[in-house]
PDBQT receptor file of N, H, CA, C and O in Angstrom, charges set to zero:
ATOM      1  N   MET A   1     153.272 193.708 132.983  1.00  0.00    +0.000 N 
ATOM      2  CA  MET A   1     153.772 192.638 132.147  1.00  0.00    +0.000 C 
ATOM      3  C   MET A   1     154.615 191.728 133.029  1.00  0.00    +0.000 C 
ATOM      4  O   MET A   1     155.382 192.194 133.872  1.00  0.00    +0.000 OA
ATOM      5  N   PHE A   2     154.466 190.445 132.825  1.00  0.00    +0.000 N 
ATOM      6  H   PHE A   2     153.844 190.066 132.140  1.00  0.00    +0.000 HD
ATOM      7  CA  PHE A   2     155.223 189.441 133.567  1.00  0.00    +0.000 C 
ATOM      8  C   PHE A   2     155.977 188.575 132.568  1.00  0.00    +0.000 C 
ATOM      9  O   PHE A   2     155.432 188.196 131.531  1.00  0.00    +0.000 OA
ATOM     10  N   TRP A   3     157.218 188.266 132.880  1.00  0.00    +0.000 N 
ATOM     11  H   TRP A   3     157.660 188.574 133.722  1.00  0.00    +0.000 HD
ATOM     12  CA  TRP A   3     158.027 187.391 132.035  1.00  0.00    +0.000 C 
ATOM     13  C   TRP A   3     158.353 186.123 132.814  1.00  0.00    +0.000 C 
ATOM     14  O   TRP A   3     158.795 186.180 133.961  1.00  0.00    +0.000 OA
ATOM     15  N   TYR A   4     158.127 184.974 132.172  1.00  0.00    +0.000 N 
ATOM     16  H   TYR A   4     157.767 184.928 131.240  1.00  0.00    +0.000 HD
ATOM     17  CA  TYR A   4     158.353 183.680 132.786  1.00  0.00    +0.000 C 
ATOM     18  C   TYR A   4     159.342 182.867 131.945  1.00  0.00    +0.000 C 
ATOM     19  O   TYR A   4     159.454 183.051 130.733  1.00  0.00    +0.000 OA
ATOM     20  N   GLN A   5     160.047 181.970 132.620  1.00  0.00    +0.000 N 
ATOM     21  H   GLN A   5     159.956 181.821 133.604  1.00  0.00    +0.000 HD
ATOM     22  CA  GLN A   5     160.972 181.045 131.974  1.00  0.00    +0.000 C 
ATOM     23  C   GLN A   5     160.513 179.631 132.317  1.00  0.00    +0.000 C 
ATOM     24  O   GLN A   5     160.182 179.342 133.467  1.00  0.00    +0.000 OA
ATOM     25  N   GLN A   6     160.495 178.746 131.310  1.00  0.00    +0.000 N 
ATOM     26  H   GLN A   6     160.764 178.980 130.376  1.00  0.00    +0.000 HD
ATOM     27  CA  GLN A   6     160.190 177.340 131.571  1.00  0.00    +0.000 C 
ATOM     28  C   GLN A   6     161.270 176.465 130.945  1.00  0.00    +0.000 C 
ATOM     29  O   GLN A   6     161.207 176.136 129.761  1.00  0.00    +0.000 OA
ATOM     30  N   PRO A   7     162.268 176.091 131.759  1.00  0.00    +0.000 N 
ATOM     31  CA  PRO A   7     163.307 175.174 131.255  1.00  0.00    +0.000 C 
ATOM     32  C   PRO A   7     162.691 173.815 130.911  1.00  0.00    +0.000 C 
ATOM     33  O   PRO A   7     161.621 173.475 131.415  1.00  0.00    +0.000 OA
ATOM     34  N   PRO A   8     163.353 173.047 130.066  1.00  0.00    +0.000 N 
ATOM     35  CA  PRO A   8     162.817 171.724 129.692  1.00  0.00    +0.000 C 
ATOM     36  C   PRO A   8     162.516 170.873 130.927  1.00  0.00    +0.000 C 
ATOM     37  O   PRO A   8     163.338 170.781 131.839  1.00  0.00    +0.000 OA
ATOM     38  N   ARG A   9     161.337 170.254 130.951  1.00  0.00    +0.000 N 
ATOM     39  H   ARG A   9     160.669 170.328 130.210  1.00  0.00    +0.000 HD
ATOM     40  CA  ARG A   9     160.902 169.346 132.006  1.00  0.00    +0.000 C 
ATOM     41  C   ARG A   9     160.845 170.004 133.394  1.00  0.00    +0.000 C 
ATOM     42  O   ARG A   9     160.968 169.319 134.409  1.00  0.00    +0.000 OA
ATOM     43  N   GLU A  10     160.661 171.326 133.438  1.00  0.00    +0.000 N 
ATOM     44  H   GLU A  10     160.562 171.882 132.613  1.00  0.00    +0.000 HD
ATOM     45  CA  GLU A  10     160.521 172.039 134.714  1.00  0.00    +0.000 C 
ATOM     46  C   GLU A  10     159.281 172.920 134.659  1.00  0.00    +0.000 C 
ATOM     47  O   GLU A  10     158.691 173.123 133.597  1.00  0.00    +0.000 OA
ATOM     48  N   SER A  11     158.903 173.431 135.802  1.00  0.00    +0.000 N 
ATOM     49  H   SER A  11     159.382 173.266 136.664  1.00  0.00    +0.000 HD
ATOM     50  CA  SER A  11     157.737 174.305 135.864  1.00  0.00    +0.000 C 
ATOM     51  C   SER A  11     158.115 175.748 135.533  1.00  0.00    +0.000 C 
ATOM     52  O   SER A  11     159.293 176.100 135.461  1.00  0.00    +0.000 OA
ATOM     53  N   LEU A  12     157.097 176.564 135.335  1.00  0.00    +0.000 N 
ATOM     54  H   LEU A  12     156.141 176.279 135.393  1.00  0.00    +0.000 HD
ATOM     55  CA  LEU A  12     157.319 177.985 135.051  1.00  0.00    +0.000 C 
ATOM     56  C   LEU A  12     157.978 178.678 136.229  1.00  0.00    +0.000 C 
ATOM     57  O   LEU A  12     157.683 178.382 137.388  1.00  0.00    +0.000 OA
ATOM     58  N   LYS A  13     158.881 179.611 135.913  1.00  0.00    +0.000 N 
ATOM     59  H   LYS A  13     159.120 179.851 134.972  1.00  0.00    +0.000 HD
ATOM     60  CA  LYS A  13     159.526 180.429 136.929  1.00  0.00    +0.000 C 
ATOM     61  C   LYS A  13     159.337 181.889 136.543  1.00  0.00    +0.000 C 
ATOM     62  O   LYS A  13     159.625 182.270 135.408  1.00  0.00    +0.000 OA
ATOM     63  N   LEU A  14     158.862 182.702 137.462  1.00  0.00    +0.000 N 
ATOM     64  H   LEU A  14     158.629 182.393 138.384  1.00  0.00    +0.000 HD
ATOM     65  CA  LEU A  14     158.728 184.129 137.206  1.00  0.00    +0.000 C 
ATOM     66  C   LEU A  14     160.112 184.762 137.204  1.00  0.00    +0.000 C 
ATOM     67  O   LEU A  14     160.888 184.580 138.142  1.00  0.00    +0.000 OA
ATOM     68  N   LEU A  15     160.422 185.519 136.130  1.00  0.00    +0.000 N 
ATOM     69  H   LEU A  15     159.792 185.667 135.368  1.00  0.00    +0.000 HD
ATOM     70  CA  LEU A  15     161.705 186.211 136.033  1.00  0.00    +0.000 C 
ATOM     71  C   LEU A  15     161.595 187.642 136.522  1.00  0.00    +0.000 C 
ATOM     72  O   LEU A  15     162.343 188.089 137.392  1.00  0.00    +0.000 OA
ATOM     73  N   VAL A  16     160.636 188.346 135.933  1.00  0.00    +0.000 N 
ATOM     74  H   VAL A  16     160.029 187.983 135.226  1.00  0.00    +0.000 HD
ATOM     75  CA  VAL A  16     160.551 189.787 136.186  1.00  0.00    +0.000 C 
ATOM     76  C   VAL A  16     159.130 190.262 135.928  1.00  0.00    +0.000 C 
ATOM     77  O   VAL A  16     158.428 189.737 135.064  1.00  0.00    +0.000 OA
ATOM     78  N   SER A  17     158.729 191.249 136.682  1.00  0.00    +0.000 N 
ATOM     79  H   SER A  17     159.299 191.676 137.384  1.00  0.00    +0.000 HD
ATOM     80  CA  SER A  17     157.461 191.924 136.407  1.00  0.00    +0.000 C 
ATOM     81  C   SER A  17     157.773 193.399 136.179  1.00  0.00    +0.000 C 
ATOM     82  O   SER A  17     158.714 193.949 136.751  1.00  0.00    +0.000 OA
ATOM     83  N   THR A  18     156.972 194.014 135.343  1.00  0.00    +0.000 N 
ATOM     84  H   THR A  18     156.208 193.567 134.879  1.00  0.00    +0.000 HD
ATOM     85  CA  THR A  18     157.226 195.400 134.980  1.00  0.00    +0.000 C 
ATOM     86  C   THR A  18     155.915 196.078 134.610  1.00  0.00    +0.000 C 
ATOM     87  O   THR A  18     154.909 195.422 134.340  1.00  0.00    +0.000 OA
ATOM     88  N   SER A  19     155.950 197.385 134.603  1.00  0.00    +0.000 N 
ATOM     89  H   SER A  19     156.767 197.918 134.823  1.00  0.00    +0.000 HD
ATOM     90  CA  SER A  19     154.788 198.150 134.175  1.00  0.00    +0.000 C 
ATOM     91  C   SER A  19     155.265 199.474 133.598  1.00  0.00    +0.000 C 
ATOM     92  O   SER A  19     156.449 199.805 133.658  1.00  0.00    +0.000 OA
ATOM     93  N   THR A  20     154.340 200.211 133.049  1.00  0.00    +0.000 N 
ATOM     94  H   THR A  20     153.378 199.942 133.001  1.00  0.00    +0.000 HD
ATOM     95  CA  THR A  20     154.712 201.493 132.451  1.00  0.00    +0.000 C 
ATOM     96  C   THR A  20     155.009 202.548 133.499  1.00  0.00    +0.000 C 
ATOM     97  O   THR A  20     155.616 203.569 133.178  1.00  0.00    +0.000 OA
ATOM     98  N   TRP A  21     154.599 202.333 134.751  1.00  0.00    +0.000 N 
ATOM     99  H   TRP A  21     154.106 201.503 135.013  1.00  0.00    +0.000 HD
ATOM    100  CA  TRP A  21     154.786 203.340 135.790  1.00  0.00    +0.000 C 
ATOM    101  C   TRP A  21     155.726 202.916 136.918  1.00  0.00    +0.000 C 
ATOM    102  O   TRP A  21     155.958 203.696 137.841  1.00  0.00    +0.000 OA
ATOM    103  N   ALA A  22     156.277 201.689 136.865  1.00  0.00    +0.000 N 
ATOM    104  H   ALA A  22     156.089 201.055 136.115  1.00  0.00    +0.000 HD
ATOM    105  CA  ALA A  22     157.120 201.217 137.965  1.00  0.00    +0.000 C 
ATOM    106  C   ALA A  22     158.423 200.618 137.442  1.00  0.00    +0.000 C 
ATOM    107  O   ALA A  22     158.537 200.267 136.267  1.00  0.00    +0.000 OA
ATOM    108  N   GLN A  23     159.384 200.511 138.326  1.00  0.00    +0.000 N 
ATOM    109  H   GLN A  23     159.291 200.796 139.280  1.00  0.00    +0.000 HD
ATOM    110  CA  GLN A  23     160.651 199.875 137.992  1.00  0.00    +0.000 C 
ATOM    111  C   GLN A  23     160.440 198.380 137.789  1.00  0.00    +0.000 C 
ATOM    112  O   GLN A  23     159.475 197.805 138.294  1.00  0.00    +0.000 OA
ATOM    113  N   ASN A  24     161.345 197.760 137.049  1.00  0.00    +0.000 N 
ATOM    114  H   ASN A  24     162.128 198.227 136.639  1.00  0.00    +0.000 HD
ATOM    115  CA  ASN A  24     161.304 196.314 136.872  1.00  0.00    +0.000 C 
ATOM    116  C   ASN A  24     161.581 195.648 138.216  1.00  0.00    +0.000 C 
ATOM    117  O   ASN A  24     162.431 196.110 138.977  1.00  0.00    +0.000 OA
ATOM    118  N   SER A  25     160.872 194.577 138.504  1.00  0.00    +0.000 N 
ATOM    119  H   SER A  25     160.182 194.202 137.886  1.00  0.00    +0.000 HD
ATOM    120  CA  SER A  25     161.049 193.844 139.754  1.00  0.00    +0.000 C 
ATOM    121  C   SER A  25     161.510 192.431 139.414  1.00  0.00    +0.000 C 
ATOM    122  O   SER A  25     160.735 191.629 138.893  1.00  0.00    +0.000 OA
ATOM    123  N   TYR A  26     162.777 192.128 139.711  1.00  0.00    +0.000 N 
ATOM    124  H   TYR A  26     163.406 192.780 140.134  1.00  0.00    +0.000 HD
ATOM    125  CA  TYR A  26     163.373 190.840 139.372  1.00  0.00    +0.000 C 
ATOM    126  C   TYR A  26     163.271 189.861 140.541  1.00  0.00    +0.000 C 
ATOM    127  O   TYR A  26     163.439 190.236 141.701  1.00  0.00    +0.000 OA
ATOM    128  N   GLU A  27     162.997 188.615 140.213  1.00  0.00    +0.000 N 
ATOM    129  H   GLU A  27     162.861 188.310 139.271  1.00  0.00    +0.000 HD
ATOM    130  CA  GLU A  27     162.973 187.560 141.218  1.00  0.00    +0.000 C 
ATOM    131  C   GLU A  27     164.404 187.162 141.560  1.00  0.00    +0.000 C 
ATOM    132  O   GLU A  27     165.333 187.418 140.793  1.00  0.00    +0.000 OA
ATOM    133  N   GLN A  28     164.568 186.538 142.714  1.00  0.00    +0.000 N 
ATOM    134  H   GLN A  28     163.814 186.331 143.337  1.00  0.00    +0.000 HD
ATOM    135  CA  GLN A  28     165.886 186.114 143.164  1.00  0.00    +0.000 C 
ATOM    136  C   GLN A  28     166.529 185.189 142.134  1.00  0.00    +0.000 C 
ATOM    137  O   GLN A  28     165.888 184.264 141.636  1.00  0.00    +0.000 OA
ATOM    138  N   GLY A  29     167.781 185.440 141.824  1.00  0.00    +0.000 N 
ATOM    139  H   GLY A  29     168.301 186.192 142.228  1.00  0.00    +0.000 HD
ATOM    140  CA  GLY A  29     168.507 184.637 140.844  1.00  0.00    +0.000 C 
ATOM    141  C   GLY A  29     168.500 185.211 139.444  1.00  0.00    +0.000 C 
ATOM    142  O   GLY A  29     169.195 184.708 138.561  1.00  0.00    +0.000 OA
ATOM    143  N   TYR A  30     167.721 186.263 139.231  1.00  0.00    +0.000 N 
ATOM    144  H   TYR A  30     167.157 186.672 139.948  1.00  0.00    +0.000 HD
ATOM    145  CA  TYR A  30     167.647 186.909 137.923  1.00  0.00    +0.000 C 
ATOM    146  C   TYR A  30     167.984 188.388 138.096  1.00  0.00    +0.000 C 
ATOM    147  O   TYR A  30     167.664 188.988 139.122  1.00  0.00    +0.000 OA
ATOM    148  N   SER A  31     168.628 188.967 137.092  1.00  0.00    +0.000 N 
ATOM    149  H   SER A  31     168.888 188.480 136.258  1.00  0.00    +0.000 HD
ATOM    150  CA  SER A  31     169.021 190.372 137.224  1.00  0.00    +0.000 C 
ATOM    151  C   SER A  31     168.874 191.102 135.892  1.00  0.00    +0.000 C 
ATOM    152  O   SER A  31     168.819 190.494 134.823  1.00  0.00    +0.000 OA
ATOM    153  N   GLU A  32     168.814 192.414 135.998  1.00  0.00    +0.000 N 
ATOM    154  H   GLU A  32     168.859 192.907 136.866  1.00  0.00    +0.000 HD
ATOM    155  CA  GLU A  32     168.715 193.259 134.816  1.00  0.00    +0.000 C 
ATOM    156  C   GLU A  32     169.975 193.169 133.961  1.00  0.00    +0.000 C 
ATOM    157  O   GLU A  32     169.924 193.411 132.755  1.00  0.00    +0.000 OA
ATOM    158  N   ALA A  33     171.096 192.826 134.571  1.00  0.00    +0.000 N 
ATOM    159  H   ALA A  33     171.137 192.630 135.551  1.00  0.00    +0.000 HD
ATOM    160  CA  ALA A  33     172.343 192.687 133.819  1.00  0.00    +0.000 C 
ATOM    161  C   ALA A  33     172.246 191.580 132.773  1.00  0.00    +0.000 C 
ATOM    162  O   ALA A  33     172.888 191.668 131.726  1.00  0.00    +0.000 OA
ATOM    163  N   ARG A  34     171.458 190.544 133.039  1.00  0.00    +0.000 N 
ATOM    164  H   ARG A  34     170.937 190.474 133.889  1.00  0.00    +0.000 HD
ATOM    165  CA  ARG A  34     171.326 189.431 132.101  1.00  0.00    +0.000 C 
ATOM    166  C   ARG A  34     170.000 189.400 131.367  1.00  0.00    +0.000 C 
ATOM    167  O   ARG A  34     169.942 188.986 130.209  1.00  0.00    +0.000 OA
ATOM    168  N   PHE A  35     168.930 189.834 132.026  1.00  0.00    +0.000 N 
ATOM    169  H   PHE A  35     168.976 190.170 132.967  1.00  0.00    +0.000 HD
ATOM    170  CA  PHE A  35     167.586 189.773 131.436  1.00  0.00    +0.000 C 
ATOM    171  C   PHE A  35     167.037 191.194 131.352  1.00  0.00    +0.000 C 
ATOM    172  O   PHE A  35     166.446 191.707 132.303  1.00  0.00    +0.000 OA
ATOM    173  N   LYS A  36     167.242 191.806 130.216  1.00  0.00    +0.000 N 
ATOM    174  H   LYS A  36     167.722 191.390 129.444  1.00  0.00    +0.000 HD
ATOM    175  CA  LYS A  36     166.845 193.202 130.036  1.00  0.00    +0.000 C 
ATOM    176  C   LYS A  36     165.427 193.298 129.487  1.00  0.00    +0.000 C 
ATOM    177  O   LYS A  36     165.082 192.656 128.494  1.00  0.00    +0.000 OA
ATOM    178  N   VAL A  37     164.627 194.099 130.143  1.00  0.00    +0.000 N 
ATOM    179  H   VAL A  37     164.907 194.621 130.949  1.00  0.00    +0.000 HD
ATOM    180  CA  VAL A  37     163.265 194.355 129.690  1.00  0.00    +0.000 C 
ATOM    181  C   VAL A  37     163.226 195.755 129.112  1.00  0.00    +0.000 C 
ATOM    182  O   VAL A  37     163.638 196.715 129.763  1.00  0.00    +0.000 OA
ATOM    183  N   SER A  38     162.734 195.870 127.902  1.00  0.00    +0.000 N 
ATOM    184  H   SER A  38     162.399 195.089 127.374  1.00  0.00    +0.000 HD
ATOM    185  CA  SER A  38     162.583 197.190 127.291  1.00  0.00    +0.000 C 
ATOM    186  C   SER A  38     161.111 197.406 126.969  1.00  0.00    +0.000 C 
ATOM    187  O   SER A  38     160.355 196.456 126.766  1.00  0.00    +0.000 OA
ATOM    188  N   ARG A  39     160.729 198.654 126.927  1.00  0.00    +0.000 N 
ATOM    189  H   ARG A  39     161.343 199.426 127.092  1.00  0.00    +0.000 HD
ATOM    190  CA  ARG A  39     159.333 198.968 126.622  1.00  0.00    +0.000 C 
ATOM    191  C   ARG A  39     159.250 200.327 125.967  1.00  0.00    +0.000 C 
ATOM    192  O   ARG A  39     160.035 201.230 126.257  1.00  0.00    +0.000 OA
ATOM    193  N   ASN A  40     158.282 200.453 125.078  1.00  0.00    +0.000 N 
ATOM    194  H   ASN A  40     157.645 199.720 124.843  1.00  0.00    +0.000 HD
ATOM    195  CA  ASN A  40     157.923 201.738 124.484  1.00  0.00    +0.000 C 
ATOM    196  C   ASN A  40     156.464 201.653 124.066  1.00  0.00    +0.000 C 
ATOM    197  O   ASN A  40     156.051 200.729 123.365  1.00  0.00    +0.000 OA
ATOM    198  N   ASP A  41     155.715 202.613 124.502  1.00  0.00    +0.000 N 
ATOM    199  H   ASP A  41     156.051 203.363 125.071  1.00  0.00    +0.000 HD
ATOM    200  CA  ASP A  41     154.272 202.630 124.247  1.00  0.00    +0.000 C 
ATOM    201  C   ASP A  41     153.644 201.304 124.676  1.00  0.00    +0.000 C 
ATOM    202  O   ASP A  41     153.605 201.000 125.868  1.00  0.00    +0.000 OA
ATOM    203  N   ASP A  42     153.154 200.516 123.723  1.00  0.00    +0.000 N 
ATOM    204  H   ASP A  42     153.186 200.763 122.754  1.00  0.00    +0.000 HD
ATOM    205  CA  ASP A  42     152.484 199.257 124.032  1.00  0.00    +0.000 C 
ATOM    206  C   ASP A  42     153.348 198.032 123.766  1.00  0.00    +0.000 C 
ATOM    207  O   ASP A  42     152.835 196.913 123.764  1.00  0.00    +0.000 OA
ATOM    208  N   HIS A  43     154.640 198.215 123.544  1.00  0.00    +0.000 N 
ATOM    209  H   HIS A  43     155.056 199.124 123.546  1.00  0.00    +0.000 HD
ATOM    210  CA  HIS A  43     155.512 197.099 123.194  1.00  0.00    +0.000 C 
ATOM    211  C   HIS A  43     156.523 196.830 124.306  1.00  0.00    +0.000 C 
ATOM    212  O   HIS A  43     157.189 197.743 124.795  1.00  0.00    +0.000 OA
ATOM    213  N   PHE A  44     156.624 195.563 124.692  1.00  0.00    +0.000 N 
ATOM    214  H   PHE A  44     156.083 194.822 124.295  1.00  0.00    +0.000 HD
ATOM    215  CA  PHE A  44     157.587 195.115 125.680  1.00  0.00    +0.000 C 
ATOM    216  C   PHE A  44     158.466 194.044 125.036  1.00  0.00    +0.000 C 
ATOM    217  O   PHE A  44     157.988 193.280 124.198  1.00  0.00    +0.000 OA
ATOM    218  N   ALA A  45     159.742 193.979 125.417  1.00  0.00    +0.000 N 
ATOM    219  H   ALA A  45     160.130 194.599 126.098  1.00  0.00    +0.000 HD
ATOM    220  CA  ALA A  45     160.646 192.955 124.893  1.00  0.00    +0.000 C 
ATOM    221  C   ALA A  45     161.564 192.476 126.010  1.00  0.00    +0.000 C 
ATOM    222  O   ALA A  45     161.934 193.246 126.897  1.00  0.00    +0.000 OA
ATOM    223  N   LEU A  46     161.927 191.204 125.958  1.00  0.00    +0.000 N 
ATOM    224  H   LEU A  46     161.628 190.578 125.237  1.00  0.00    +0.000 HD
ATOM    225  CA  LEU A  46     162.893 190.626 126.881  1.00  0.00    +0.000 C 
ATOM    226  C   LEU A  46     164.111 190.225 126.068  1.00  0.00    +0.000 C 
ATOM    227  O   LEU A  46     163.987 189.513 125.072  1.00  0.00    +0.000 OA
ATOM    228  N   THR A  47     165.291 190.676 126.486  1.00  0.00    +0.000 N 
ATOM    229  H   THR A  47     165.392 191.255 127.295  1.00  0.00    +0.000 HD
ATOM    230  CA  THR A  47     166.543 190.339 125.816  1.00  0.00    +0.000 C 
ATOM    231  C   THR A  47     167.445 189.636 126.819  1.00  0.00    +0.000 C 
ATOM    232  O   THR A  47     167.658 190.135 127.924  1.00  0.00    +0.000 OA
ATOM    233  N   ILE A  48     167.975 188.483 126.437  1.00  0.00    +0.000 N 
ATOM    234  H   ILE A  48     167.802 188.078 125.539  1.00  0.00    +0.000 HD
ATOM    235  CA  ILE A  48     168.916 187.756 127.286  1.00  0.00    +0.000 C 
ATOM    236  C   ILE A  48     170.319 188.141 126.838  1.00  0.00    +0.000 C 
ATOM    237  O   ILE A  48     170.689 187.928 125.684  1.00  0.00    +0.000 OA
ATOM    238  N   VAL A  49     171.094 188.706 127.751  1.00  0.00    +0.000 N 
ATOM    239  H   VAL A  49     170.794 188.879 128.689  1.00  0.00    +0.000 HD
ATOM    240  CA  VAL A  49     172.455 189.159 127.458  1.00  0.00    +0.000 C 
ATOM    241  C   VAL A  49     173.422 188.009 127.714  1.00  0.00    +0.000 C 
ATOM    242  O   VAL A  49     173.370 187.367 128.763  1.00  0.00    +0.000 OA
ATOM    243  N   ASN A  50     174.298 187.753 126.755  1.00  0.00    +0.000 N 
ATOM    244  H   ASN A  50     174.340 188.274 125.903  1.00  0.00    +0.000 HD
ATOM    245  CA  ASN A  50     175.294 186.676 126.875  1.00  0.00    +0.000 C 
ATOM    246  C   ASN A  50     174.636 185.343 127.237  1.00  0.00    +0.000 C 
ATOM    247  O   ASN A  50     175.009 184.700 128.219  1.00  0.00    +0.000 OA
ATOM    248  N   ALA A  51     173.670 184.948 126.442  1.00  0.00    +0.000 N 
ATOM    249  H   ALA A  51     173.368 185.470 125.645  1.00  0.00    +0.000 HD
ATOM    250  CA  ALA A  51     172.938 183.704 126.691  1.00  0.00    +0.000 C 
ATOM    251  C   ALA A  51     173.886 182.506 126.659  1.00  0.00    +0.000 C 
ATOM    252  O   ALA A  51     174.820 182.447 125.859  1.00  0.00    +0.000 OA
ATOM    253  N   THR A  52     173.616 181.557 127.551  1.00  0.00    +0.000 N 
ATOM    254  H   THR A  52     172.857 181.606 128.201  1.00  0.00    +0.000 HD
ATOM    255  CA  THR A  52     174.379 180.316 127.614  1.00  0.00    +0.000 C 
ATOM    256  C   THR A  52     173.400 179.148 127.503  1.00  0.00    +0.000 C 
ATOM    257  O   THR A  52     172.189 179.352 127.421  1.00  0.00    +0.000 OA
ATOM    258  N   SER A  53     173.921 177.943 127.500  1.00  0.00    +0.000 N 
ATOM    259  H   SER A  53     174.905 177.777 127.567  1.00  0.00    +0.000 HD
ATOM    260  CA  SER A  53     173.061 176.764 127.412  1.00  0.00    +0.000 C 
ATOM    261  C   SER A  53     172.140 176.660 128.633  1.00  0.00    +0.000 C 
ATOM    262  O   SER A  53     171.088 176.026 128.543  1.00  0.00    +0.000 OA
ATOM    263  N   LYS A  54     172.503 177.259 129.763  1.00  0.00    +0.000 N 
ATOM    264  H   LYS A  54     173.358 177.773 129.835  1.00  0.00    +0.000 HD
ATOM    265  CA  LYS A  54     171.649 177.246 130.953  1.00  0.00    +0.000 C 
ATOM    266  C   LYS A  54     170.380 178.067 130.743  1.00  0.00    +0.000 C 
ATOM    267  O   LYS A  54     169.410 177.908 131.484  1.00  0.00    +0.000 OA
ATOM    268  N   ASP A  55     170.381 178.944 129.736  1.00  0.00    +0.000 N 
ATOM    269  H   ASP A  55     171.169 179.073 129.134  1.00  0.00    +0.000 HD
ATOM    270  CA  ASP A  55     169.212 179.773 129.441  1.00  0.00    +0.000 C 
ATOM    271  C   ASP A  55     168.240 179.085 128.491  1.00  0.00    +0.000 C 
ATOM    272  O   ASP A  55     167.208 179.654 128.136  1.00  0.00    +0.000 OA
ATOM    273  N   GLU A  56     168.569 177.857 128.076  1.00  0.00    +0.000 N 
ATOM    274  H   GLU A  56     169.408 177.395 128.364  1.00  0.00    +0.000 HD
ATOM    275  CA  GLU A  56     167.679 177.131 127.171  1.00  0.00    +0.000 C 
ATOM    276  C   GLU A  56     166.350 176.901 127.873  1.00  0.00    +0.000 C 
ATOM    277  O   GLU A  56     166.283 176.233 128.904  1.00  0.00    +0.000 OA
ATOM    278  N   ALA A  57     165.302 177.460 127.303  1.00  0.00    +0.000 N 
ATOM    279  H   ALA A  57     165.356 178.003 126.465  1.00  0.00    +0.000 HD
ATOM    280  CA  ALA A  57     163.979 177.387 127.907  1.00  0.00    +0.000 C 
ATOM    281  C   ALA A  57     162.973 177.991 126.938  1.00  0.00    +0.000 C 
ATOM    282  O   ALA A  57     163.335 178.581 125.920  1.00  0.00    +0.000 OA
ATOM    283  N   THR A  58     161.721 177.830 127.278  1.00  0.00    +0.000 N 
ATOM    284  H   THR A  58     161.427 177.350 128.105  1.00  0.00    +0.000 HD
ATOM    285  CA  THR A  58     160.660 178.550 126.602  1.00  0.00    +0.000 C 
ATOM    286  C   THR A  58     160.331 179.743 127.485  1.00  0.00    +0.000 C 
ATOM    287  O   THR A  58     160.194 179.601 128.700  1.00  0.00    +0.000 OA
ATOM    288  N   TYR A  59     160.204 180.912 126.880  1.00  0.00    +0.000 N 
ATOM    289  H   TYR A  59     160.315 181.027 125.893  1.00  0.00    +0.000 HD
ATOM    290  CA  TYR A  59     159.922 182.135 127.624  1.00  0.00    +0.000 C 
ATOM    291  C   TYR A  59     158.519 182.619 127.273  1.00  0.00    +0.000 C 
ATOM    292  O   TYR A  59     158.111 182.601 126.112  1.00  0.00    +0.000 OA
ATOM    293  N   PHE A  60     157.800 183.047 128.289  1.00  0.00    +0.000 N 
ATOM    294  H   PHE A  60     158.132 183.061 129.233  1.00  0.00    +0.000 HD
ATOM    295  CA  PHE A  60     156.424 183.501 128.123  1.00  0.00    +0.000 C 
ATOM    296  C   PHE A  60     156.277 184.889 128.696  1.00  0.00    +0.000 C 
ATOM    297  O   PHE A  60     156.957 185.260 129.652  1.00  0.00    +0.000 OA
ATOM    298  N   CYS A  61     155.387 185.646 128.106  1.00  0.00    +0.000 N 
ATOM    299  H   CYS A  61     154.834 185.344 127.329  1.00  0.00    +0.000 HD
ATOM    300  CA  CYS A  61     155.004 186.916 128.703  1.00  0.00    +0.000 C 
ATOM    301  C   CYS A  61     153.507 186.874 128.983  1.00  0.00    +0.000 C 
ATOM    302  O   CYS A  61     152.744 186.195 128.295  1.00  0.00    +0.000 OA
ATOM    303  N   ALA A  62     153.115 187.602 129.990  1.00  0.00    +0.000 N 
ATOM    304  H   ALA A  62     153.734 188.154 130.549  1.00  0.00    +0.000 HD
ATOM    305  CA  ALA A  62     151.701 187.678 130.348  1.00  0.00    +0.000 C 
ATOM    306  C   ALA A  62     151.391 189.120 130.752  1.00  0.00    +0.000 C 
ATOM    307  O   ALA A  62     152.235 189.816 131.317  1.00  0.00    +0.000 OA
ATOM    308  N   ALA A  63     150.187 189.545 130.458  1.00  0.00    +0.000 N 
ATOM    309  H   ALA A  63     149.502 188.980 129.999  1.00  0.00    +0.000 HD
ATOM    310  CA  ALA A  63     149.780 190.899 130.793  1.00  0.00    +0.000 C 
ATOM    311  C   ALA A  63     148.439 190.842 131.503  1.00  0.00    +0.000 C 
ATOM    312  O   ALA A  63     147.695 189.869 131.382  1.00  0.00    +0.000 OA
ATOM    313  N   ARG A  64     148.146 191.892 132.241  1.00  0.00    +0.000 N 
ATOM    314  H   ARG A  64     148.750 192.683 132.340  1.00  0.00    +0.000 HD
ATOM    315  CA  ARG A  64     146.837 191.978 132.883  1.00  0.00    +0.000 C 
ATOM    316  C   ARG A  64     146.267 193.354 132.689  1.00  0.00    +0.000 C 
ATOM    317  O   ARG A  64     147.001 194.336 132.575  1.00  0.00    +0.000 OA
ATOM    318  N   ASP A  65     144.970 193.425 132.653  1.00  0.00    +0.000 N 
ATOM    319  H   ASP A  65     144.374 192.627 132.746  1.00  0.00    +0.000 HD
ATOM    320  CA  ASP A  65     144.279 194.709 132.568  1.00  0.00    +0.000 C 
ATOM    321  C   ASP A  65     144.079 195.261 133.964  1.00  0.00    +0.000 C 
ATOM    322  O   ASP A  65     144.072 194.521 134.948  1.00  0.00    +0.000 OA
ATOM    323  N   HIS A  66     143.917 196.562 134.035  1.00  0.00    +0.000 N 
ATOM    324  H   HIS A  66     143.922 197.164 133.236  1.00  0.00    +0.000 HD
ATOM    325  CA  HIS A  66     143.671 197.186 135.336  1.00  0.00    +0.000 C 
ATOM    326  C   HIS A  66     142.192 197.454 135.491  1.00  0.00    +0.000 C 
ATOM    327  O   HIS A  66     141.764 197.978 136.519  1.00  0.00    +0.000 OA
TER     328      HIS A  66
């Protein structure tokens, strides 16, 4: 699973990638302290901790088959 952020009038930015068998991998500038990824079975969720106006964006998730 991949999580992306798209701030207004900007391009997509990869935040974090994750899978059922590996640790979350955060891109530079993003951390688990602020962008928490949770998962159980087939469900994934992204939670923004202490969101501010700088977090205003559209967030996307993407998945791939193996």
